[in-house]
Amino acid sequence: PPQSYYALPDNVVLVPFHSMAGFNPGHLIWDDLFPLWTLLDVFDLWKQNKHMLYIREGMNPGIWATCDDSDALHRRCEKTMPKFFPLMGSSHTLLFDKPSVEDIFGKDENENKDKVDASNTPSRLICAKEGVVGLGMMSDHGMKQHGWWIADYEWNHNVGRGPQLWQFRNFMMENLLGKAEAAALQRRRRGGKHLLLFSQKSSARPFDIAPFAEFVMERFQNDDEVEVQRVVFAEMSLEEQVKLTAQASMLFSISGGGTVTGMFLPRGASLVLWYESDAQDGGGLVPEPNNIPKNACRLDFDLWNNAGYIRTHWLPYTGEMWKPSFPPGPIVENLIRHELDIMAKQGY
């Protein structure tokens, strides 16, 4: 066996991890970045000016829906993850799948070899003074699924994590925009217009949010204090998404990973999510005998309802049709006016 090893510099923290579904921005932020941030925060490593060496460990055979489930998903992970990891700060390195010594140290790797055996046998061992591993229960769901199963609503995993979610939100904003601009966006436009954002094409699920956006635009077209916008976040850069959402008073979307941008809503804002009210228990991931009960599938219910810096509301739709369960009308309008009234009383 090799009797030599490579030593990482003292300021480097080794962070190996498995990715749930790094090709999906929602899963990436909630199932990878959030628990990684939490794990490093537990050991107070963010405050020590460390360089984080993230290594996404591959699995063979790959687990369903992960980066290793297929070659296509693997390529999507390698394309998507580097785009979002700047949210974790500029002092980091992201590597994939058992990287070589050259990947980690560069061509002059021998300068970092602390021990060299007599036979000069290449070593695969890397030593780190500090390292963390094990996301487990630090993810946004813990042992639960995302909300497809009736059992997902039997207990709350994120009770008391509201302050953590707020800190994580601010951490990501500061890394992406810089502290000065992130701080400026914390001060929403007091006395200006309330921005209502309708997120379109955020999900492939059978629901059309456009009629609601058009209805709200019509009802508030003469209100000088309200501005309504329809947006397709997928067509915007990450920085554009964050800046726009951080200035919004309300965000309307369909529950699921495409709503992850809602994390950047400011304190006191409102999130309105439509959910599939008649989903099959298990979301179609289980056999389909006639006796399988229906589930009100409020995806990520546990996370949003414990994100205490915003108010989250849930509206049902029927998944069997490409139309809402109820037409745009007083329910949506009254909800908006109610929320704007609360914000006015709170000084927003």
PDB file of C-alpha atoms in Angstrom, residues 34 37 41 161-174 267 309:
ATOM      1  CA  PHE A  34     -28.448  24.579   2.309  1.00  0.00           C
ATOM      2  CA  TRP A  37     -23.971  25.734   4.531  1.00  0.00           C
ATOM      3  CA  ASP A  41     -21.939  26.769  10.097  1.00  0.00           C
ATOM      4  CA  ARG A 161     -35.087  26.879  11.319  1.00  0.00           C
ATOM      5  CA  GLY A 162     -36.616  30.198  10.270  1.00  0.00           C
ATOM      6  CA  PRO A 163     -33.578  32.210  11.434  1.00  0.00           C
ATOM      7  CA  GLN A 164     -31.271  29.736   9.637  1.00  0.00           C
ATOM      8  CA  LEU A 165     -33.194  30.102   6.391  1.00  0.00           C
ATOM      9  CA  TRP A 166     -33.026  33.899   6.657  1.00  0.00           C
ATOM     10  CA  GLN A 167     -29.276  33.788   7.337  1.00  0.00           C
ATOM     11  CA  PHE A 168     -28.736  31.400   4.430  1.00  0.00           C
ATOM     12  CA  ARG A 169     -30.743  33.684   2.149  1.00  0.00           C
ATOM     13  CA  ASN A 170     -28.620  36.701   3.117  1.00  0.00           C
ATOM     14  CA  PHE A 171     -25.409  34.650   2.829  1.00  0.00           C
ATOM     15  CA  MET A 172     -26.250  33.720  -0.768  1.00  0.00           C
ATOM     16  CA  MET A 173     -27.224  37.283  -1.678  1.00  0.00           C
ATOM     17  CA  GLU A 174     -23.996  38.733  -0.288  1.00  0.00           C
ATOM     18  CA  ARG A 267     -38.610  40.087   5.049  1.00  0.00           C
ATOM     19  CA  TYR A 309     -39.454  35.912   7.235  1.00  0.00           C
TER      20      TYR A 309
END
